[in-house]
Amino acid sequence: MQLPASRVEVMKFIGLKMDDLIGKFLKPIDTNWQPSDLLPESDSEDFLTDIKLLQESCKELPYDYIAVLIGDTITEEALPTYESWLMSVEGVDNDNEPQGWAKWVRWWSAEENRHGDLLNKYLYLSGRVNMREMETSTQYLIADGFDIGTGTDPYKNFVYTSFQELATNISHRRTATLSKQYGNNHLSKICGVIAADEMRHYKAYKTFVSKIFEIDPSEMMLAFEYMMKKKIVMPAHFLRETGVKMGQTFSHFSDAAQRLGVYTANDYIEIMESLIKDWNIEGMRDITEQAEKARDYIMALPARLRRIAERTRVPELEYEFSWITR
Ligand SMILES: [Fe+2]
Ligand SMILES: [Fe+2]
């Protein structure tokens, strides 16, 4: 279904200064960190000693922690899904405007690609992971795609990406903190640099939404409400392992993250509250009656969800993932 032309016009207007946006929110490629900056150098004489030390520092990482790290890695590695989906969003046109929004998508993907690459190589060296099982899950996740309910609407999509970038910032930041507590400073640094990227990306997407709010507040409000009613699903919600039905591994991954406190139901609510505050939802005036209702719905939502979150329990039993050898 074709969206009203105004969406495309709004996108066009915001995308006019694409190079400024890229310069503000993404880093120049030549000086950006690369995975090899944070990994043992395979052409160095010390390589084997370095791997030994790396494996030593991974020995004591708890089972749930390894599971979360693997799930995070697979989520990052399903980047082809995210890039191709963003390319299909209304207003993104790689054929006719390769220097417009399509450029943003390519440059963002190029930065994101380092995350899965770095985590994958680290896990491979760690000696704790059944790489074949992990790789099979990655291939499945890319093949299965995702269903996030945004359609090709840029407004809904930017709500989704704002939410998700902050969610990944939180989870990578927490895995960094935990790793330090477990005595693995190297891994902590790895998770930390990734978290910092996610923070920049979050700021980018929430800025896009802020700009849309300035131009088309009622429609933007309705899109925000739509996504909040629909609930933001995680990009890896179809996660599975060999012999497991589509999506069934995801809940175990998510339970492990909740048990560790890496990403919890409370975080979901806090992200929502950050967005509400940053987009000044409460103070939004001069919108249609329908958008006012949407605003009021959104404002009341965090308290409602908090009551539900208080009642939900996270399963204590550890699930045995095929990804983890020891
Ligand atoms: Fe990422
Ligand atoms: Fe990201």
XYZ file of C-alpha atoms and ligand atoms in Angstrom:
328
model
C 0.000 0.000 0.000
C 1.309 3.424 -0.927
C 1.576 5.829 2.008
C 0.284 9.395 1.725
C 2.748 11.522 -0.212
C 3.410 13.714 2.808
C 5.463 10.966 4.499
C 7.777 10.844 1.515
C 7.958 14.631 1.432
C 8.833 14.810 5.120
C 11.552 12.213 4.602
C 12.861 14.126 1.618
C 13.002 17.342 3.614
C 14.862 15.814 6.559
C 17.170 13.933 4.200
C 18.212 17.096 2.342
C 21.284 17.486 4.517
C 22.208 13.814 4.688
C 25.949 14.438 4.812
C 25.485 16.643 7.872
C 23.459 13.924 9.597
C 26.048 11.283 8.769
C 28.848 13.576 9.939
C 27.049 14.238 13.189
C 26.014 10.707 14.124
C 28.430 8.324 12.417
C 32.216 8.216 12.594
C 34.661 8.702 9.689
C 35.632 5.262 8.409
C 39.418 5.701 8.347
C 39.700 6.561 12.019
C 36.846 4.385 13.321
C 37.728 1.384 15.494
C 37.873 -1.947 13.717
C 37.443 -5.428 15.204
C 41.142 -6.201 14.772
C 42.024 -3.301 17.096
C 40.448 -5.311 19.907
C 41.560 -8.831 19.050
C 44.858 -10.756 19.228
C 46.904 -10.204 16.076
C 47.177 -13.434 14.142
C 50.390 -12.337 12.440
C 52.133 -11.697 15.744
C 54.597 -14.098 17.373
C 52.585 -13.880 20.572
C 49.348 -15.010 18.953
C 49.191 -18.430 20.600
C 50.063 -17.022 24.020
C 47.431 -14.327 23.566
C 44.761 -16.915 22.762
C 45.740 -18.920 25.813
C 45.330 -15.851 28.006
C 42.039 -14.976 26.306
C 40.682 -18.492 26.921
C 41.877 -18.348 30.506
C 39.946 -15.112 31.045
C 36.769 -16.696 29.627
C 36.850 -19.840 31.780
C 34.930 -18.359 34.681
C 32.246 -16.529 32.690
C 28.863 -17.892 33.861
C 26.734 -20.060 31.583
C 23.903 -17.532 31.274
C 26.431 -14.852 30.434
C 27.901 -16.853 27.552
C 24.355 -17.572 26.328
C 23.511 -13.871 26.326
C 26.728 -12.987 24.539
C 25.985 -15.570 21.848
C 22.393 -14.341 21.462
C 23.660 -10.755 21.189
C 26.186 -11.813 18.568
C 23.601 -13.645 16.469
C 21.295 -10.635 16.720
C 24.084 -8.381 15.442
C 24.990 -10.828 12.692
C 21.490 -10.781 11.260
C 22.348 -7.326 9.914
C 21.423 -8.263 6.313
C 17.818 -8.462 7.517
C 17.928 -4.976 9.043
C 19.680 -3.356 6.106
C 17.394 -4.797 3.456
C 14.339 -3.903 5.519
C 15.446 -0.292 6.014
C 16.122 -0.025 2.287
C 12.465 -0.863 1.655
C 11.144 1.947 3.864
C 9.083 4.623 2.136
C 11.357 7.603 1.390
C 14.513 5.474 1.138
C 15.353 5.116 -2.544
C 18.693 3.610 -3.467
C 17.961 3.691 -7.201
C 17.011 7.319 -7.591
C 18.579 8.922 -4.531
C 21.658 6.942 -3.529
C 23.028 9.984 -1.672
C 19.833 10.495 0.367
C 18.400 8.156 3.001
C 19.865 5.139 1.224
C 23.291 6.560 2.060
C 22.329 6.711 5.725
C 21.252 3.068 5.627
C 24.500 1.994 3.961
C 26.708 3.991 6.333
C 24.812 2.855 9.406
C 25.025 -0.772 8.262
C 28.739 -0.396 7.638
C 29.250 0.692 11.261
C 26.944 -1.970 12.610
C 28.722 -4.702 10.674
C 31.736 -4.400 13.002
C 29.663 -5.493 16.000
C 28.817 -9.018 14.897
C 32.241 -9.391 13.356
C 34.067 -8.510 16.580
C 31.849 -10.556 18.899
C 31.911 -13.570 16.594
C 35.715 -13.612 16.416
C 36.005 -13.200 20.175
C 33.594 -16.057 20.857
C 35.421 -18.241 18.343
C 38.668 -17.684 20.240
C 37.046 -18.081 23.675
C 36.943 -21.870 23.518
C 33.518 -21.961 25.168
C 31.289 -22.048 22.130
C 30.067 -24.682 19.702
C 30.625 -22.449 16.698
C 28.782 -24.673 14.261
C 25.600 -24.519 16.335
C 25.917 -20.771 16.729
C 26.507 -20.288 13.008
C 23.514 -22.460 12.178
C 21.339 -20.262 14.410
C 22.679 -17.182 12.618
C 21.884 -18.624 9.216
C 18.402 -19.563 10.430
C 17.769 -16.096 11.837
C 18.732 -14.389 8.581
C 16.698 -16.895 6.576
C 13.663 -16.469 8.860
C 13.819 -12.648 8.854
C 11.617 -10.804 11.334
C 8.172 -9.361 11.728
C 8.240 -6.073 13.584
C 4.922 -4.698 12.432
C 6.145 -1.382 11.067
C 5.377 -1.981 7.411
C 7.252 0.454 5.205
C 6.159 3.489 7.234
C 9.250 5.578 8.077
C 7.600 7.074 11.193
C 6.913 3.647 12.717
C 10.305 2.407 11.624
C 12.150 5.246 13.305
C 10.234 4.619 16.532
C 11.379 1.022 16.274
C 15.019 1.856 15.574
C 15.139 4.525 18.315
C 13.836 1.984 20.776
C 16.113 -0.801 19.580
C 19.325 1.193 19.505
C 18.801 2.186 23.124
C 17.919 -1.412 24.030
C 21.162 -2.660 22.467
C 23.111 0.129 24.159
C 21.730 -0.987 27.520
C 22.408 -4.673 26.966
C 25.960 -4.238 25.631
C 26.688 -1.775 28.433
C 25.513 -4.309 31.020
C 27.514 -7.157 29.511
C 30.525 -4.813 29.694
C 29.936 -4.109 33.392
C 29.385 -7.786 34.217
C 32.492 -8.827 32.339
C 34.548 -6.453 34.445
C 33.010 -7.946 37.567
C 34.013 -11.407 36.329
C 37.577 -10.135 35.931
C 37.614 -10.001 32.117
C 38.563 -6.427 31.242
C 39.287 -7.235 27.619
C 35.753 -8.444 26.948
C 34.434 -5.507 28.946
C 36.198 -3.130 26.561
C 34.781 -4.972 23.550
C 31.206 -4.705 24.819
C 31.857 -1.099 25.833
C 32.943 0.128 22.394
C 29.925 -1.546 20.810
C 27.629 0.042 23.401
C 29.093 3.459 22.539
C 28.225 2.952 18.851
C 24.665 2.006 19.789
C 24.347 5.190 21.846
C 25.283 7.316 18.822
C 22.826 5.397 16.679
C 20.113 5.876 19.268
C 20.741 9.619 19.247
C 20.513 9.631 15.455
C 17.191 7.825 15.210
C 15.576 9.740 18.044
C 16.701 12.970 16.358
C 15.012 11.859 13.129
C 11.792 11.332 15.077
C 12.159 14.719 16.800
C 12.465 16.353 13.385
C 9.350 14.552 12.172
C 7.511 15.707 15.307
C 8.374 19.297 14.347
C 6.922 18.913 10.867
C 4.103 16.358 11.203
C 3.298 16.031 14.933
C -0.133 14.396 14.766
C 0.891 11.644 12.379
C 4.113 11.054 14.305
C 2.146 10.749 17.541
C -0.192 8.192 15.993
C 2.772 6.181 14.716
C 4.351 6.213 18.199
C 1.086 5.064 19.753
C 0.729 2.331 17.139
C 4.164 0.939 17.938
C 3.607 1.099 21.685
C 0.278 -0.718 21.380
C 1.862 -3.296 19.139
C 4.848 -3.665 21.527
C 8.410 -3.511 20.319
C 9.552 -7.025 19.532
C 13.242 -7.819 19.623
C 14.926 -8.201 16.242
C 15.935 -11.791 17.107
C 12.429 -12.885 18.083
C 12.580 -15.716 15.530
C 15.789 -17.120 17.080
C 16.122 -20.898 16.985
C 18.654 -23.704 17.222
C 19.012 -26.859 15.137
C 15.920 -29.012 15.542
C 14.018 -26.293 17.398
C 10.930 -24.508 16.073
C 11.255 -20.966 14.791
C 11.348 -18.471 17.667
C 11.606 -21.055 20.437
C 15.193 -20.344 21.420
C 14.450 -16.652 21.747
C 12.527 -16.921 25.015
C 15.381 -18.878 26.617
C 17.868 -16.243 25.484
C 15.617 -13.536 26.823
C 15.147 -15.371 30.159
C 18.923 -15.625 30.541
C 19.220 -11.873 29.879
C 16.542 -11.183 32.501
C 18.209 -13.443 35.084
C 21.511 -11.622 34.610
C 19.805 -8.231 34.574
C 21.280 -7.495 31.127
C 17.921 -6.606 29.644
C 14.727 -6.724 31.682
C 11.043 -5.846 31.476
C 11.929 -2.783 33.522
C 14.399 -1.656 30.875
C 11.624 -1.828 28.296
C 9.591 0.582 30.399
C 12.545 2.868 31.059
C 13.333 3.106 27.357
C 9.731 4.092 26.743
C 10.018 6.761 29.441
C 13.227 8.130 27.901
C 11.567 8.427 24.511
C 8.490 10.079 26.013
C 10.713 12.611 27.738
C 13.087 13.242 24.816
C 10.251 13.723 22.353
C 8.405 15.953 24.813
C 5.226 13.912 24.386
C 3.526 15.382 27.434
C 3.918 18.951 26.204
C 2.826 18.243 22.646
C 0.103 20.734 21.643
C -1.615 21.774 18.413
C -2.315 18.236 17.341
C -5.520 16.594 16.158
C -8.027 15.210 18.611
C -7.055 11.689 17.655
C -3.398 12.490 18.256
C -4.276 13.978 21.649
C -5.882 10.674 22.573
C -2.778 8.880 21.376
C -0.616 11.183 23.503
C -2.714 10.452 26.587
C -2.546 6.722 25.921
C 1.248 6.866 25.627
C 1.595 8.955 28.786
C -0.368 6.422 30.842
C 1.410 3.367 29.451
C 4.613 3.151 31.551
C 2.689 3.010 34.839
C 0.406 0.330 33.430
C 3.299 -1.784 32.201
C 5.092 -1.382 35.501
C 2.170 -2.984 37.312
C 2.275 -5.923 34.906
C 6.074 -6.252 35.138
C 5.853 -6.518 38.928
C 3.725 -9.631 38.552
C 5.820 -11.482 35.960
C 8.407 -13.967 37.098
C 11.486 -15.012 35.168
C 12.035 -18.789 34.992
C 14.933 -19.724 37.236
C 15.779 -22.928 35.494
C 18.701 -22.676 33.132
C 18.029 -23.941 29.661
C 20.693 -25.983 27.943
C 21.722 -24.222 24.760
C 23.317 -26.269 21.987
C 25.648 -23.285 21.458
C 27.647 -23.769 24.619
C 30.273 -26.477 24.969
C 31.577 -25.750 28.426
Fe 24.914 -3.244 16.819
Fe 22.743 -0.512 16.597
